[in-house]
Short mmCIF file of C-alpha atoms and ligand atoms in Angstrom, two decimals:
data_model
loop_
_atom_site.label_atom_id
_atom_site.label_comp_id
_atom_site.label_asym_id
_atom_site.label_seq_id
_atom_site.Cartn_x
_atom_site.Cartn_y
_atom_site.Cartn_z
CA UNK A 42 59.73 124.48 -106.91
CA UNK A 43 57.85 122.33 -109.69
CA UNK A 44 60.48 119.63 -109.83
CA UNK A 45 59.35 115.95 -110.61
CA UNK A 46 55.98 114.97 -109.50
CA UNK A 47 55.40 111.94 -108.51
CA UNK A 48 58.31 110.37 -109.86
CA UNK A 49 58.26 106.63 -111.46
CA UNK A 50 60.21 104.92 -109.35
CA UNK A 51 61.19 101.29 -110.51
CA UNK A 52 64.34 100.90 -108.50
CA UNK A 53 64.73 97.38 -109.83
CA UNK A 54 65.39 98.78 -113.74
CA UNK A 55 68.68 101.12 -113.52
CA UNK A 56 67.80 104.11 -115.71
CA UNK A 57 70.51 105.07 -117.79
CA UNK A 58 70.38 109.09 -118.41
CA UNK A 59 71.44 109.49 -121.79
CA UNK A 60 74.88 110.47 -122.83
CA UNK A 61 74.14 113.67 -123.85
CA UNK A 62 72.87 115.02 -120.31
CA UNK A 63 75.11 117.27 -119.31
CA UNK A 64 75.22 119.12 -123.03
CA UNK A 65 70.99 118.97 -122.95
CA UNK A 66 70.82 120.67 -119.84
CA UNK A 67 73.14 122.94 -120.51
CA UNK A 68 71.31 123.98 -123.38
CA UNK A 69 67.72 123.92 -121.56
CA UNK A 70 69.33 126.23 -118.68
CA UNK A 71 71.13 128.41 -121.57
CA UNK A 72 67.13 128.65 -123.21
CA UNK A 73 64.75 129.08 -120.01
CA UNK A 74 66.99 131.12 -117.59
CA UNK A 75 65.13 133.90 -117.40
CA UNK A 76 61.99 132.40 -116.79
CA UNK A 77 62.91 129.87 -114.17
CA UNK A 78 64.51 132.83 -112.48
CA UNK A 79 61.36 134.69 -112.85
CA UNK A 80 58.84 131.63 -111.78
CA UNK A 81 61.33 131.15 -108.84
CA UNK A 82 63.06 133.97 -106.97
CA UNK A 83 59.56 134.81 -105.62
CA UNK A 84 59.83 131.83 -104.22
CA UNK A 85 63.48 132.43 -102.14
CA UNK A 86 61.86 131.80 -98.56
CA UNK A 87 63.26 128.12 -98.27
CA UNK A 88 66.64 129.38 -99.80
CA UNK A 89 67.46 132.31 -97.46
CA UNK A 90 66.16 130.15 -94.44
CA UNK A 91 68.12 127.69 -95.06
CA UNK A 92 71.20 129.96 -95.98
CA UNK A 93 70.67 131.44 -93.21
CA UNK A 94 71.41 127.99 -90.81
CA UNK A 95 74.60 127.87 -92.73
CA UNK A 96 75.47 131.73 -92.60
CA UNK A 97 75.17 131.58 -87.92
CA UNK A 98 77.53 128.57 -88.11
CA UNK A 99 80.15 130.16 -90.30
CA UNK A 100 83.01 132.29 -88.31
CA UNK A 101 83.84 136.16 -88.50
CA UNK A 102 87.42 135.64 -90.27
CA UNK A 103 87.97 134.97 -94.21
CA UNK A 104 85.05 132.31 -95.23
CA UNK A 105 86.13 130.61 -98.73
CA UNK A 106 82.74 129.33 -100.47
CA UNK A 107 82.21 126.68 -103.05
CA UNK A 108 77.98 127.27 -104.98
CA UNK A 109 77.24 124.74 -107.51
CA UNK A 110 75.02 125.47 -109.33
CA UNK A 111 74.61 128.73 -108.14
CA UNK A 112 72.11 129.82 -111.31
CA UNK A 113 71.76 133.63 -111.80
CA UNK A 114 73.38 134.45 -108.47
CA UNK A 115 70.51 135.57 -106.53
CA UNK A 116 69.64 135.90 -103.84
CA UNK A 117 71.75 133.48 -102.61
CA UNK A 118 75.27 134.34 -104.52
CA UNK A 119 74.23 137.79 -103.60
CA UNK A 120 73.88 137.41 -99.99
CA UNK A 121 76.54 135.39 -99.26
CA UNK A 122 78.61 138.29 -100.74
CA UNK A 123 77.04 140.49 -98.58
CA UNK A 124 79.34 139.48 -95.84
CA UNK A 125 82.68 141.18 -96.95
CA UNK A 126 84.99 138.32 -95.33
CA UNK A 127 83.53 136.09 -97.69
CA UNK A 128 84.66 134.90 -101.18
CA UNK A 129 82.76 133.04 -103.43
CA UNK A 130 83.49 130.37 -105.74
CA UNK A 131 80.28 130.04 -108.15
CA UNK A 132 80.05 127.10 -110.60
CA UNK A 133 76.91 126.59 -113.20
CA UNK A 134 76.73 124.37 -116.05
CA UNK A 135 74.89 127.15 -118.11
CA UNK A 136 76.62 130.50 -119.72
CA UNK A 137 73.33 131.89 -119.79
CA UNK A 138 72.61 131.55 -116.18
CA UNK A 139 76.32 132.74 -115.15
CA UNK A 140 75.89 136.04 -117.70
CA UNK A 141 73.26 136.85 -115.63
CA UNK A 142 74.93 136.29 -112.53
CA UNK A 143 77.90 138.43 -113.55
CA UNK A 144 75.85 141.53 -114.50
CA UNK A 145 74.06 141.63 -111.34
CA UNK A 146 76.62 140.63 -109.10
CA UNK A 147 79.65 142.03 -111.32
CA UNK A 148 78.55 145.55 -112.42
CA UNK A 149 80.58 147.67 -114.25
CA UNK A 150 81.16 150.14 -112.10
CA UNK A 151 82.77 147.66 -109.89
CA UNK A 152 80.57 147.16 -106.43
CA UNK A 153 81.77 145.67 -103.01
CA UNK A 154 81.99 142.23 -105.11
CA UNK A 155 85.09 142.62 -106.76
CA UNK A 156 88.16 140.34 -106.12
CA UNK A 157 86.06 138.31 -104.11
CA UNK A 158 83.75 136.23 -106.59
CA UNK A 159 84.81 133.71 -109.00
CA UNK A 160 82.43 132.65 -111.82
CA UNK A 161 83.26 128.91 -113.27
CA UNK A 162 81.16 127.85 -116.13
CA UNK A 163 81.00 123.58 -116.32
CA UNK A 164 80.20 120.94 -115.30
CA UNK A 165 79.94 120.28 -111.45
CA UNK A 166 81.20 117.44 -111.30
CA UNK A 167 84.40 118.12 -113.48
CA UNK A 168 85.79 121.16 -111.21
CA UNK A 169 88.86 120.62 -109.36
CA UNK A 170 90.34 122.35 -106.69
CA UNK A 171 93.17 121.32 -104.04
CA UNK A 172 92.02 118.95 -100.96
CA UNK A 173 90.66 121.64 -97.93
CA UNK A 174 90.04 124.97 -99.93
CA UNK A 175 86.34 126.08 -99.00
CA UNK A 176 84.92 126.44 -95.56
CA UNK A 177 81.37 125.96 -96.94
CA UNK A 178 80.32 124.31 -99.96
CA UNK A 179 76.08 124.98 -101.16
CA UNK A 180 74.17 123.58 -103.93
CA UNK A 181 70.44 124.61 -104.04
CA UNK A 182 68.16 122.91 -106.19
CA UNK A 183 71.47 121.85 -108.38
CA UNK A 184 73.00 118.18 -107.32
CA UNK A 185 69.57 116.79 -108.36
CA UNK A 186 70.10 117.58 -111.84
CA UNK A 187 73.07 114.86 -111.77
CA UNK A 188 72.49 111.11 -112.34
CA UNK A 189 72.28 110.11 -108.73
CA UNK A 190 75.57 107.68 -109.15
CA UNK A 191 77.67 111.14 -109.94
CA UNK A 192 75.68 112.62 -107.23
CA UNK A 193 77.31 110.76 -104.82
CA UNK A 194 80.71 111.44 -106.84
CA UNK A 195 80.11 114.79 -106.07
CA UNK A 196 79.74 114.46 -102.61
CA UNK A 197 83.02 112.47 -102.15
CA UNK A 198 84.66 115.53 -103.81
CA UNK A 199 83.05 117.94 -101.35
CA UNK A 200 84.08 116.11 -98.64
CA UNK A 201 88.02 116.13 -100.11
CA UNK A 202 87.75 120.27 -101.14
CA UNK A 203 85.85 121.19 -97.50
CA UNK A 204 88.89 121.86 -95.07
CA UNK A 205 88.26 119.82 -91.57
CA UNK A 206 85.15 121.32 -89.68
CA UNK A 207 83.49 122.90 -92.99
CA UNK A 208 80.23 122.31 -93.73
CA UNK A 209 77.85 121.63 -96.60
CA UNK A 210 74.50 122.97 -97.14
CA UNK A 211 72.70 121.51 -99.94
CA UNK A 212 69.35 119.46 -101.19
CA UNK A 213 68.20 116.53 -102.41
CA UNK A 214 65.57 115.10 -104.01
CA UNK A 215 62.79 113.33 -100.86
CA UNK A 216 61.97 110.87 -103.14
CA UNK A 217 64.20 107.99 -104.70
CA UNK A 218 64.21 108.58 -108.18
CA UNK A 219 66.00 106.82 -110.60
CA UNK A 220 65.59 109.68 -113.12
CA UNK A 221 63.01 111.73 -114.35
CA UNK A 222 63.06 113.36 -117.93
CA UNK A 223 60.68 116.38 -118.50
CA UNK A 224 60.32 118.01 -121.67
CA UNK A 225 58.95 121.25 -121.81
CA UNK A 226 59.38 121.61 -117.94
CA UNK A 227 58.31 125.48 -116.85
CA UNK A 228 56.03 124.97 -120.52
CA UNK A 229 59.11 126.16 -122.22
CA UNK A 230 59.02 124.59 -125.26
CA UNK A 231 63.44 124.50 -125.10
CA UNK A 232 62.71 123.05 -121.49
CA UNK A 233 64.16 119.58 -121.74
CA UNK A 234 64.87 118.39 -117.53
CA UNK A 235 66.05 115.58 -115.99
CA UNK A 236 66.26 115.02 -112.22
CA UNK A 237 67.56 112.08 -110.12
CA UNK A 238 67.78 111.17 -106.77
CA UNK A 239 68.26 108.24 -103.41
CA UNK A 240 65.57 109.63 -101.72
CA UNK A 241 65.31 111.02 -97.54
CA UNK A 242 66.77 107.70 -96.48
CA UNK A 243 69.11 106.81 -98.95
CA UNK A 244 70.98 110.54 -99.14
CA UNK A 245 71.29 110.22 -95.85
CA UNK A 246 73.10 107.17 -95.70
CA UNK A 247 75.42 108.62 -98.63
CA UNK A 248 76.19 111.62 -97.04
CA UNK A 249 76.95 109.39 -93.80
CA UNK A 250 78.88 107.36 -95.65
CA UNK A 251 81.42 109.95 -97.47
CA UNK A 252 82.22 111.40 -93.64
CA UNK A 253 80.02 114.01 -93.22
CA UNK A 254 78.56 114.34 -89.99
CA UNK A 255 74.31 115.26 -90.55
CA UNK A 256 73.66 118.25 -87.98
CA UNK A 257 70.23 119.32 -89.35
CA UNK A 258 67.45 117.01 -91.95
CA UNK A 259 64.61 118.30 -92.64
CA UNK A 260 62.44 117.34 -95.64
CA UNK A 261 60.03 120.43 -96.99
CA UNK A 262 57.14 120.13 -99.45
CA UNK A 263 58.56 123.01 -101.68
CA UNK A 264 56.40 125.00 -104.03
CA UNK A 265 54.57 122.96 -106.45
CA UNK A 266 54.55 119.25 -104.67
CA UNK A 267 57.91 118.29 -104.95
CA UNK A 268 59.40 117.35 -101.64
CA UNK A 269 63.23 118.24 -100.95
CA UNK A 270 65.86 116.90 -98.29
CA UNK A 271 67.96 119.89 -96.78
CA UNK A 272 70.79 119.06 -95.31
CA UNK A 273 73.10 120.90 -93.37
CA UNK A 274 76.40 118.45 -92.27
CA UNK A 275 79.81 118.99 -91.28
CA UNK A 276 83.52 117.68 -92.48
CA UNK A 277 84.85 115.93 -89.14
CA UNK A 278 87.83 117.71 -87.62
CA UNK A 279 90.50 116.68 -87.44
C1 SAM B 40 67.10 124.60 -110.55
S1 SAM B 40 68.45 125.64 -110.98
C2 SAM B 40 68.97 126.27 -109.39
C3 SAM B 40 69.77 127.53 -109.50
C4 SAM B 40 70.05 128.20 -108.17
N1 SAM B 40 70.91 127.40 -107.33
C5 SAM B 40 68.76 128.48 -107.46
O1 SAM B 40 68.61 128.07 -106.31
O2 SAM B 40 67.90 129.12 -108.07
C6 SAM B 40 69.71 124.46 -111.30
C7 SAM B 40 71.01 125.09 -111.77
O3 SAM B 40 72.00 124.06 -111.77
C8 SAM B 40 72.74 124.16 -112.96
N2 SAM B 40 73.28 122.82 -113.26
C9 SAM B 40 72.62 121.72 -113.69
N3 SAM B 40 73.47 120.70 -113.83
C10 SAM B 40 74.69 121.16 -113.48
C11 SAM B 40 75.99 120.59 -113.44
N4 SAM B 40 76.21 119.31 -113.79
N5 SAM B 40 77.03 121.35 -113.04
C12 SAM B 40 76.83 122.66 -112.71
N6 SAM B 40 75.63 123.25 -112.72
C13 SAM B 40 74.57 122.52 -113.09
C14 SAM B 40 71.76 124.69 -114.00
O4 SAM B 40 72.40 125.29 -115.10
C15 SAM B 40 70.92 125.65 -113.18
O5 SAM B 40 71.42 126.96 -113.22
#
């Protein structure tokens, strides 16, 4: 997807994203949903094969799962509902993006996802749930929309909300990136971005370091010529 270019990386100057970021994007998200959805759910390929890694590992009983970010709610929302032992949490910072989600995935008529999909509208990184409640947490294309020192927040409260043996499917940002700003990102004139990141190496060593346990890396030149880190890892047993 057309995330940062080459990004401006100047490790030794700590960017400081501004203090409206979360409010901002928010905003952006609420203004150019519809067409980053359209620019990008041609583009699901990478999604659903990663998904799908995630989906073979996951058992046959009740699966409990945690999307951040989970934008309009398809395809990946909507396949992950497809398997009726599943529910899904789904989180996005926009009310724009999650109004979409809801008509498509919530129609009125109610369809086989009823009961068994929560919609949360905030921030990621403010959402609180009890230690072990999801089997699987995802966040495509999401966690590299937070400054990267909340990104690896997030990831220590993933760890805490995946119960022992779940797993976390998610990507990063390839490149270290102190943070990028865009402003009319898409050429949406409302399309204010910003993206951050530690790069291949240094996600790694986060994710290591929060007690996950990395069971498939594999950096992809997405659409565009941004590069991404998918990760698949697991929550040790106990
Ligand atoms: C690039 S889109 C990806 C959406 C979807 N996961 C997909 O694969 O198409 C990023 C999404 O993350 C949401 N987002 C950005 N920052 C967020 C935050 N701090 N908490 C929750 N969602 C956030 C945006 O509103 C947007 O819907």
């Amino acid at each position: 997807m057309a995330e940062p270019t080459a990004p401006p990386i100047d490790v030794d100057h700590p960017y400081d994203a501004p203090a409206d970021l979360k409010s901002r994007l928010k905003a952006s998200y609420d203004a150019i949903a519809p067409k980053y959805n359209e620019w990008t759910v041609p583009h699901s390929t990478t999604r659903l094969h990663y998904l799908e890694q995630l989906l073979g590992r996951l058992p046959s009983t009740p699966v409990s799962v945690l999307e951040l970010g989970c934008g309009q709610g398809v395809p990946v929302t909507q396949k992950l509902l497809s398997h009726p032992n599943f529910s899904v949490t789904a989180n996005d910072l926009s009310g724009g993006q999650l109004a979409l989600a809801r008509a498509s995935l919530l129609p009125d008529p109610p369809g086989p996802a009823h009961g068994r999909l929560t919609l949360l509208e905030g921030d990621m990184l403010a959402l609180d749930f009890p230690p072990a409640t999801f089997d699987a947490v995802v966040g495509m294309y999401s966690i590299i929309h937070l400054p990267r020192a909340e990104q690896v927040e997030m990831l220590r409260k993933i760890v805490a909300w995946l119960k022992p043996g779940g797993w976390l499917l998610a990507n990063f940002g390839a490149e270290e990136l102190a943070g990028k700003e865009a402003e009319n990102w898409l050429q949406e004139e409302k399309g204010w971005m910003f993206w951050s990141g530690w790069g291949t190496q240094g996600t790694l060593e986060k994710v290591k370091e929060v007690g996950l346990e990395v069971v498939m890396q594999e950096t992809v030149e997405d659409v565009a010529d941004a590069k991404f880190l998918w990760i698949l890892a697991r929550k040790r047993e106990l």
